[in-house]
Amino acid sequence: MKRLLFPAKAMGYACMLASSFLLLFSCQKSVNDLTTAGSSRSGKTTAATSAAVTANIAVNSVKGLNWADPNDNFSSGNVVPTGLSSSDSYATTQSKANNILVAFQQQGANTIRIPINTYTVNNGWWGSYTGAIDAAVSKGMNVILGYWDVSGGNGTVANTTDYWNMWSTVVNKYGSTSNVFFEVFNEPHGYSVANLTNLYATWLSNYSSVPAGRVLLDGAGYATDVNDVGADSRLTGCLLSYHNYTWFNNNLTTSADWENSLQSINYASRTIMTEFGAPMTTGDNYLGAPGSNRDIAYIQGVTNQLRASGMGGVYWPGLRSGDSYSLLTLSGTTVSLNNSSGLSRIQYAWGSTSISQPYGSFTSGAYYKILDRNSGDALEIYNQSTTAGAIADQWSYWGGNNQQWSFSSLGSGYFNLINRNSSMYLDVNGASTANGASIIQWTSNGGSNQKWQVIDIGFGYFKVVNQNSGQDMDVNGASTANGASVIQWPNNGGRNQQWQIVGL
């Protein structure tokens, strides 16, 4: 995504946009001769070998940061990431890169994503630019080389001759380097799905010595539709590149909404989210309750789901001068962190640390109504029953005591939910861990099936998660009908799993 220096301008994109799975790829084809469009001034050009280099990578092991050009990666000239200069020699570029890459690794990153374009590779800067790539390779980092369209382009290849010459040069040099990955086209929004997948298939045929597992294919549009690309049998085995920002969908608000948006990806085990980001220089606390801050809710939801689904994550950007989304700032040779809470959330997505979710807080002895976001109906005990085992359902709120609940805190965000009418506890029937198990009321027994973690997801809504099963309180089938049963179900971010808790 073309990240503007002033985030408010990024809203202009809205009008343009309507567990660990090991990938061992051995998709082999006959090897074509590669045409070299240029050689590296560094003297380090490596010919692609006829024997494909296998890429062994679990996508959820990808802990990445983008390193971007402050003047924009969409450029008609050289792309020059922050801290580098196109007048630098190979040795100087490598030295500068080493300093920045050490800072990336200190944040927990093992992957960088940097831009290439036809001008950079087919002209003199490439010989020096490879110093940055080689520095990352020498540190054992994964390197994603992503092709950016030229400035003002229409999301298609502007000059096919230059494009294929560029890739021949890049593959000739790094085709046998197992931790270098090739992203065929960043945000190919000018193509239909059919034309895009044909381009991808041509790339695989032209560079058949490259294992499919080292090729990243952006989803159609602005790297959003990975499902149609992933479904093409010619591309099986390739990794998929997916992008997501707040302005891609203004209808999403809570962290659960953002979780839900990622659950629509059919190929999570092949997908790396190569761009996601939010302001890191505005003082937002990404570990706190979101309130009505969409950026906080977005970061919490996206990082929750990246971790849960096992997708790789490459934050935009790790470093880019003038960009409020930048995780880091470079001043001279000093690299500093802009937002520690943002880093904690990114690291959580990477699976490298545990964090405390923002929990709800309720007044002891007070009563609350609990309203489903999808239906607007209230959680209640059916027919005002005071019998142990009576089911929980939803019903239009009318103020009955069977529709009122108190919260008894157990610590760490856990509560007993006690019905005002019966004084019984909200309980998963039989301490079941099965999908769809009914939720009932029962006398207090201290069981973990009577303990509920209440997570603040922003905008006045909460997820209610059973300690015993780890599943969410859910209105069965997302029904909006009075009397629909309330059950437990694995988290899917649906609005029938989001609850407004309102004091009485």
Short mmCIF file of C-alpha atoms in Angstrom, two decimals, residues 50-424:
data_model
loop_
_atom_site.label_atom_id
_atom_site.label_comp_id
_atom_site.label_asym_id
_atom_site.label_seq_id
_atom_site.Cartn_x
_atom_site.Cartn_y
_atom_site.Cartn_z
CA SER A 50 19.09 -26.04 -12.18
CA ALA A 51 18.33 -27.80 -8.90
CA ALA A 52 15.61 -25.91 -7.08
CA VAL A 53 16.47 -24.69 -3.59
CA THR A 54 13.82 -25.91 -1.17
CA ALA A 55 12.19 -23.35 1.09
CA ASN A 56 11.28 -24.72 4.50
CA ILE A 57 9.12 -22.08 6.15
CA ALA A 58 6.11 -22.10 8.40
CA VAL A 59 4.25 -18.89 7.70
CA ASN A 60 3.58 -18.33 11.39
CA SER A 61 7.34 -18.19 11.91
CA VAL A 62 7.54 -15.01 9.81
CA LYS A 63 8.14 -12.05 12.14
CA GLY A 64 8.56 -9.19 9.78
CA LEU A 65 9.00 -5.45 9.39
CA ASN A 66 8.75 -3.42 6.20
CA TRP A 67 11.68 -1.12 5.43
CA ALA A 68 10.42 1.58 3.10
CA ASP A 69 11.40 4.60 1.05
CA PRO A 70 10.42 7.88 2.79
CA ASN A 71 9.49 9.31 -0.62
CA ASP A 72 7.25 6.32 -1.34
CA ASN A 73 7.96 2.87 -2.72
CA PHE A 74 5.81 3.78 -5.73
CA SER A 75 8.57 5.57 -7.60
CA SER A 76 9.63 6.11 -11.20
CA GLY A 77 13.23 6.23 -10.03
CA ASN A 78 15.28 4.39 -7.44
CA VAL A 79 13.62 3.03 -4.33
CA VAL A 80 15.82 3.96 -1.37
CA PRO A 81 14.70 2.83 2.09
CA THR A 82 15.16 5.22 5.01
CA GLY A 83 18.80 5.52 6.07
CA LEU A 84 20.27 4.62 2.69
CA SER A 85 21.39 6.83 -0.19
CA SER A 86 21.46 5.91 -3.89
CA SER A 87 24.94 7.46 -4.06
CA ASP A 88 26.29 4.94 -1.51
CA SER A 89 28.68 2.18 -2.48
CA TYR A 90 27.91 -1.47 -1.85
CA ALA A 91 30.09 -1.43 1.29
CA THR A 92 28.50 1.73 2.66
CA THR A 93 25.01 0.43 1.99
CA GLN A 94 25.84 -2.81 3.74
CA SER A 95 27.27 -0.98 6.75
CA LYS A 96 24.23 1.29 7.08
CA ALA A 97 21.89 -1.67 6.65
CA ASN A 98 23.68 -3.65 9.35
CA ASN A 99 22.95 -0.91 11.87
CA ILE A 100 19.25 -0.83 11.00
CA LEU A 101 18.87 -4.59 10.78
CA VAL A 102 20.34 -5.03 14.24
CA ALA A 103 17.58 -2.73 15.51
CA PHE A 104 14.97 -4.78 13.63
CA GLN A 105 16.27 -7.96 15.23
CA GLN A 106 16.20 -6.34 18.66
CA GLN A 107 12.45 -5.91 18.22
CA GLY A 108 12.16 -9.65 17.50
CA ALA A 109 12.01 -9.46 13.70
CA ASN A 110 13.46 -12.27 11.59
CA THR A 111 12.16 -10.97 8.25
CA ILE A 112 12.40 -7.75 6.26
CA ARG A 113 10.31 -6.74 3.28
CA ILE A 114 11.93 -4.18 0.99
CA PRO A 115 10.93 -2.76 -2.37
CA ILE A 116 12.39 -3.24 -5.81
CA ASN A 117 11.32 -1.73 -9.11
CA THR A 118 12.54 -1.85 -12.69
CA TYR A 119 14.54 1.37 -12.44
CA THR A 120 16.38 0.25 -9.29
CA VAL A 121 17.34 -3.18 -10.62
CA ASN A 122 18.01 -2.33 -14.26
CA ASN A 123 20.25 0.64 -13.47
CA GLY A 124 23.30 1.43 -11.35
CA TRP A 125 21.74 1.53 -7.86
CA TRP A 126 21.13 -2.23 -7.86
CA GLY A 127 24.80 -3.04 -7.42
CA SER A 128 24.89 -1.07 -4.17
CA TYR A 129 21.35 -1.88 -3.05
CA THR A 130 22.22 -5.56 -2.90
CA GLY A 131 24.46 -4.65 0.04
CA ALA A 132 21.34 -4.23 2.17
CA ILE A 133 19.88 -7.51 0.96
CA ASP A 134 23.14 -9.35 1.52
CA ALA A 135 23.44 -7.86 5.02
CA ALA A 136 20.06 -9.32 5.97
CA VAL A 137 20.89 -12.69 4.41
CA SER A 138 24.17 -12.84 6.31
CA LYS A 139 22.24 -12.27 9.55
CA GLY A 140 20.00 -15.22 8.80
CA MET A 141 16.98 -13.04 8.16
CA ASN A 142 14.30 -13.78 5.59
CA VAL A 143 14.17 -11.14 2.85
CA ILE A 144 11.02 -10.45 0.86
CA LEU A 145 11.78 -8.58 -2.35
CA GLY A 146 8.51 -6.98 -3.40
CA TYR A 147 7.99 -5.43 -6.82
CA TRP A 148 6.35 -1.99 -6.66
CA ASP A 149 4.63 -0.48 -9.67
CA VAL A 150 6.06 2.79 -10.97
CA SER A 151 4.72 6.07 -9.60
CA GLY A 152 1.34 6.90 -11.12
CA GLY A 153 0.96 3.38 -12.49
CA ASN A 154 -2.39 1.71 -12.89
CA GLY A 155 -1.67 -1.48 -10.98
CA THR A 156 -0.40 -3.43 -13.96
CA VAL A 157 3.06 -4.01 -15.42
CA ALA A 158 3.96 -0.73 -17.12
CA ASN A 159 6.77 -2.08 -19.31
CA THR A 160 6.89 -5.84 -19.76
CA THR A 161 10.44 -5.88 -21.15
CA ASP A 162 11.79 -3.97 -18.17
CA TYR A 163 9.74 -6.09 -15.79
CA TRP A 164 11.04 -9.44 -17.01
CA ASN A 165 14.60 -8.12 -17.28
CA MET A 166 14.32 -6.99 -13.65
CA TRP A 167 13.15 -10.37 -12.42
CA SER A 168 15.78 -12.22 -14.44
CA THR A 169 18.48 -10.13 -12.78
CA VAL A 170 16.99 -10.63 -9.31
CA VAL A 171 16.43 -14.37 -9.68
CA ASN A 172 19.84 -14.84 -11.27
CA LYS A 173 21.41 -13.34 -8.17
CA TYR A 174 19.18 -14.69 -5.39
CA GLY A 175 17.44 -17.71 -6.89
CA SER A 176 19.66 -20.10 -4.96
CA THR A 177 19.54 -18.12 -1.70
CA SER A 178 16.97 -20.03 0.33
CA ASN A 179 15.94 -17.19 2.65
CA VAL A 180 15.17 -14.69 -0.14
CA PHE A 181 11.53 -14.59 -1.25
CA PHE A 182 10.11 -13.07 -4.41
CA GLU A 183 6.86 -11.06 -4.29
CA VAL A 184 5.78 -10.92 -7.92
CA PHE A 185 3.65 -7.75 -7.77
CA ASN A 186 2.69 -5.54 -4.84
CA GLU A 187 -1.02 -4.59 -4.89
CA PRO A 188 -1.87 -5.55 -8.50
CA HIS A 189 -5.17 -3.67 -8.47
CA GLY A 190 -5.27 -3.07 -12.23
CA TYR A 191 -5.75 -6.75 -13.13
CA SER A 192 -8.78 -8.97 -13.25
CA VAL A 193 -8.33 -12.17 -11.27
CA ALA A 194 -7.91 -14.16 -14.50
CA ASN A 195 -5.25 -11.85 -15.91
CA LEU A 196 -3.45 -11.67 -12.59
CA THR A 197 -3.28 -15.43 -12.12
CA ASN A 198 -2.04 -15.76 -15.70
CA LEU A 199 0.77 -13.32 -14.90
CA TYR A 200 1.65 -15.35 -11.83
CA ALA A 201 1.62 -18.61 -13.79
CA THR A 202 3.92 -17.06 -16.40
CA TRP A 203 6.31 -15.96 -13.65
CA LEU A 204 6.46 -19.49 -12.25
CA SER A 205 7.12 -20.89 -15.72
CA ASN A 206 9.83 -18.34 -16.50
CA TYR A 207 11.64 -18.94 -13.20
CA SER A 208 10.93 -22.61 -12.66
CA SER A 209 14.14 -23.13 -10.69
CA VAL A 210 12.60 -21.10 -7.84
CA PRO A 211 10.56 -23.28 -5.47
CA ALA A 212 6.93 -22.26 -5.25
CA GLY A 213 7.37 -21.88 -1.51
CA ARG A 214 9.64 -18.88 -2.05
CA VAL A 215 7.18 -17.04 -4.27
CA LEU A 216 4.65 -14.60 -2.77
CA LEU A 217 1.53 -13.81 -4.74
CA ASP A 218 -0.47 -10.76 -3.70
CA GLY A 219 -4.22 -11.10 -3.56
CA ALA A 220 -6.18 -9.41 -6.32
CA GLY A 221 -7.03 -5.74 -5.85
CA TYR A 222 -4.96 -4.11 -3.15
CA ALA A 223 -3.65 -7.53 -2.03
CA THR A 224 -7.02 -8.21 -0.41
CA ASP A 225 -8.48 -11.11 -2.42
CA VAL A 226 -6.15 -13.98 -1.62
CA ASN A 227 -8.93 -16.56 -1.86
CA ASP A 228 -9.32 -16.35 -5.65
CA VAL A 229 -5.56 -16.39 -6.17
CA GLY A 230 -5.06 -19.24 -3.72
CA ALA A 231 -7.73 -21.33 -5.43
CA ASP A 232 -5.88 -21.44 -8.77
CA SER A 233 -4.39 -24.93 -9.08
CA ARG A 234 -1.45 -23.60 -11.12
CA LEU A 235 -0.33 -21.62 -8.08
CA THR A 236 -0.63 -24.34 -5.46
CA GLY A 237 2.33 -24.25 -3.13
CA CYS A 238 3.02 -20.54 -3.52
CA LEU A 239 2.73 -18.25 -0.53
CA LEU A 240 0.03 -15.58 -0.53
CA SER A 241 0.45 -11.91 0.39
CA TYR A 242 -2.42 -10.08 2.09
CA HIS A 243 -2.89 -6.42 3.12
CA ASN A 244 -5.30 -4.86 5.61
CA TYR A 245 -5.70 -1.30 6.95
CA THR A 246 -8.44 0.51 8.84
CA TRP A 247 -9.62 2.44 5.79
CA PHE A 248 -10.14 -0.73 3.77
CA ASN A 249 -13.48 -1.18 5.57
CA ASN A 250 -15.01 1.67 7.52
CA ASN A 251 -17.85 -0.56 8.76
CA LEU A 252 -15.50 -2.43 11.11
CA THR A 253 -15.06 -0.95 14.57
CA THR A 254 -14.46 -3.43 17.40
CA SER A 255 -11.44 -5.70 17.69
CA ALA A 256 -13.77 -8.65 17.11
CA ASP A 257 -14.86 -7.11 13.79
CA TRP A 258 -11.22 -7.12 12.68
CA GLU A 259 -10.78 -10.70 13.85
CA ASN A 260 -13.81 -11.67 11.81
CA SER A 261 -12.46 -9.94 8.69
CA LEU A 262 -9.35 -12.14 8.73
CA GLN A 263 -11.28 -15.34 9.33
CA SER A 264 -12.62 -15.09 5.79
CA ILE A 265 -9.18 -16.06 4.45
CA ASN A 266 -9.34 -19.64 3.20
CA TYR A 267 -5.60 -20.19 2.95
CA ALA A 268 -4.23 -18.98 6.29
CA SER A 269 -1.55 -21.68 6.26
CA ARG A 270 -0.09 -20.14 3.07
CA THR A 271 -0.73 -16.48 3.86
CA ILE A 272 1.61 -13.79 5.12
CA MET A 273 0.01 -10.46 6.03
CA THR A 274 2.74 -8.38 4.45
CA GLU A 275 1.15 -5.04 5.36
CA PHE A 276 -0.83 -3.93 8.41
CA GLY A 277 -0.25 -0.84 10.49
CA ALA A 278 -1.56 2.00 12.63
CA PRO A 279 -0.17 5.23 14.16
CA MET A 280 2.84 4.67 16.39
CA THR A 281 3.78 8.29 17.07
CA THR A 282 0.49 9.51 18.59
CA GLY A 283 0.82 7.95 22.04
CA ASP A 284 -1.96 5.38 21.59
CA ASN A 285 -1.90 2.57 24.17
CA TYR A 286 -2.38 -0.61 22.19
CA LEU A 287 -2.55 -2.71 25.38
CA GLY A 288 -5.42 -0.75 26.91
CA ALA A 289 -9.17 -0.78 26.36
CA PRO A 290 -9.96 0.51 22.87
CA GLY A 291 -12.79 2.81 23.92
CA SER A 292 -13.85 4.43 20.64
CA ASN A 293 -10.37 4.39 19.09
CA ARG A 294 -10.53 2.33 15.87
CA ASP A 295 -6.75 2.16 15.56
CA ILE A 296 -6.43 0.43 18.93
CA ALA A 297 -9.32 -1.92 18.21
CA TYR A 298 -7.82 -2.68 14.78
CA ILE A 299 -4.34 -3.49 16.08
CA GLN A 300 -5.75 -5.66 18.87
CA GLY A 301 -8.08 -7.55 16.54
CA VAL A 302 -5.55 -8.06 13.75
CA THR A 303 -2.80 -9.24 16.08
CA ASN A 304 -5.21 -11.55 17.92
CA GLN A 305 -6.25 -13.22 14.68
CA LEU A 306 -2.79 -13.39 13.13
CA ARG A 307 -1.70 -15.33 16.20
CA ALA A 308 -4.83 -17.51 16.31
CA SER A 309 -4.80 -18.43 12.61
CA GLY A 310 -1.06 -18.92 12.30
CA MET A 311 -0.52 -16.36 9.55
CA GLY A 312 2.80 -14.59 9.24
CA GLY A 313 2.87 -10.85 9.89
CA VAL A 314 5.04 -8.10 8.39
CA TYR A 315 4.25 -4.75 10.01
CA TRP A 316 4.06 -1.56 7.89
CA PRO A 317 6.45 0.04 8.36
CA GLY A 318 9.22 -0.99 10.67
CA LEU A 319 11.16 2.05 9.49
CA ARG A 320 10.13 4.89 7.21
CA SER A 321 10.95 8.52 7.91
CA GLY A 322 7.97 10.87 7.97
CA ASP A 323 5.41 8.10 8.42
CA SER A 324 3.40 8.21 11.66
CA TYR A 325 2.86 4.44 11.34
CA SER A 326 6.60 3.78 11.59
CA LEU A 327 7.47 1.55 14.54
CA LEU A 328 11.01 2.92 14.67
CA THR A 329 12.71 6.27 14.11
CA LEU A 330 16.23 6.74 12.72
CA SER A 331 18.21 9.75 13.93
CA GLY A 332 21.76 9.72 12.67
CA THR A 333 22.82 6.16 13.42
CA THR A 334 20.48 5.77 16.41
CA VAL A 335 17.32 3.72 15.93
CA SER A 336 14.65 4.25 18.60
CA LEU A 337 11.27 2.67 19.33
CA ASN A 338 8.19 4.88 18.91
CA ASN A 339 5.58 2.86 20.80
CA SER A 340 6.33 0.00 23.19
CA SER A 341 2.68 -1.06 23.46
CA GLY A 342 2.48 -1.28 19.66
CA LEU A 343 5.60 -3.43 19.62
CA SER A 344 4.10 -5.72 22.28
CA ARG A 345 1.06 -6.22 20.10
CA ILE A 346 3.16 -6.92 16.99
CA GLN A 347 5.24 -9.41 18.96
CA TYR A 348 2.02 -11.04 20.16
CA ALA A 349 1.00 -11.55 16.54
CA TRP A 350 4.39 -13.14 15.95
CA GLY A 351 3.71 -15.60 18.78
CA SER A 352 6.80 -14.56 20.70
CA THR A 353 5.18 -13.24 23.87
CA SER A 354 1.99 -13.27 25.92
CA ILE A 355 0.07 -10.13 26.81
CA SER A 356 -2.89 -9.24 28.97
CA GLN A 357 -6.05 -8.53 27.03
CA PRO A 358 -8.07 -5.41 28.02
CA TYR A 359 -10.66 -6.77 30.43
CA GLY A 360 -14.00 -5.36 31.45
CA SER A 361 -14.53 -3.70 34.82
CA PHE A 362 -17.85 -3.87 36.67
CA THR A 363 -19.20 -2.56 39.96
CA SER A 364 -19.65 -5.19 42.67
CA GLY A 365 -23.31 -5.57 43.67
CA ALA A 366 -24.61 -3.67 40.65
CA TYR A 367 -26.84 -5.21 37.99
CA TYR A 368 -26.40 -5.07 34.23
CA LYS A 369 -28.29 -5.98 31.10
CA ILE A 370 -26.29 -7.90 28.48
CA LEU A 371 -27.37 -7.17 24.92
CA ASP A 372 -26.32 -9.08 21.81
CA ARG A 373 -24.86 -6.77 19.17
CA ASN A 374 -26.38 -8.70 16.29
CA SER A 375 -29.96 -8.89 17.51
CA GLY A 376 -30.15 -6.18 20.16
CA ASP A 377 -31.86 -8.71 22.43
CA ALA A 378 -30.97 -9.36 26.06
CA LEU A 379 -29.35 -12.42 27.59
CA GLU A 380 -31.93 -14.01 29.93
CA ILE A 381 -33.01 -17.22 31.62
CA TYR A 382 -35.93 -18.68 29.72
CA ASN A 383 -39.40 -18.16 31.17
CA GLN A 384 -38.05 -16.60 34.38
CA SER A 385 -37.17 -20.06 35.64
CA THR A 386 -35.48 -20.52 39.01
CA THR A 387 -34.69 -24.19 38.29
CA ALA A 388 -31.12 -25.45 37.96
CA GLY A 389 -30.50 -26.36 34.32
CA ALA A 390 -32.88 -23.81 32.81
CA ILE A 391 -31.49 -22.57 29.50
CA ALA A 392 -30.19 -19.14 28.61
CA ASP A 393 -31.74 -17.51 25.56
CA GLN A 394 -32.19 -14.04 24.09
CA TRP A 395 -35.32 -11.91 24.32
CA SER A 396 -36.28 -8.31 23.77
CA TYR A 397 -35.35 -6.45 26.92
CA TRP A 398 -38.37 -5.70 29.11
CA GLY A 399 -36.69 -5.22 32.49
CA GLY A 400 -37.36 -8.61 34.05
CA ASN A 401 -35.05 -9.79 36.83
CA ASN A 402 -34.26 -12.85 34.68
CA GLN A 403 -32.65 -10.40 32.23
CA GLN A 404 -30.41 -8.79 34.83
CA TRP A 405 -26.95 -9.97 35.87
CA SER A 406 -24.28 -9.16 38.43
CA PHE A 407 -20.55 -9.70 37.90
CA SER A 408 -18.48 -11.25 40.68
CA SER A 409 -14.79 -10.69 39.93
CA LEU A 410 -12.41 -13.65 40.12
CA GLY A 411 -9.29 -11.80 38.87
CA SER A 412 -7.45 -11.90 35.55
CA GLY A 413 -10.57 -10.68 33.78
CA TYR A 414 -12.69 -13.64 34.94
CA PHE A 415 -16.16 -13.26 36.47
CA ASN A 416 -19.08 -15.31 37.68
CA LEU A 417 -22.27 -14.04 36.02
CA ILE A 418 -25.15 -14.32 38.49
CA ASN A 419 -28.79 -14.07 37.49
CA ARG A 420 -30.78 -11.62 39.61
CA ASN A 421 -34.01 -13.64 39.46
CA SER A 422 -32.64 -17.07 40.45
CA SER A 423 -29.29 -16.17 42.08
CA MET A 424 -27.81 -18.98 39.95
#
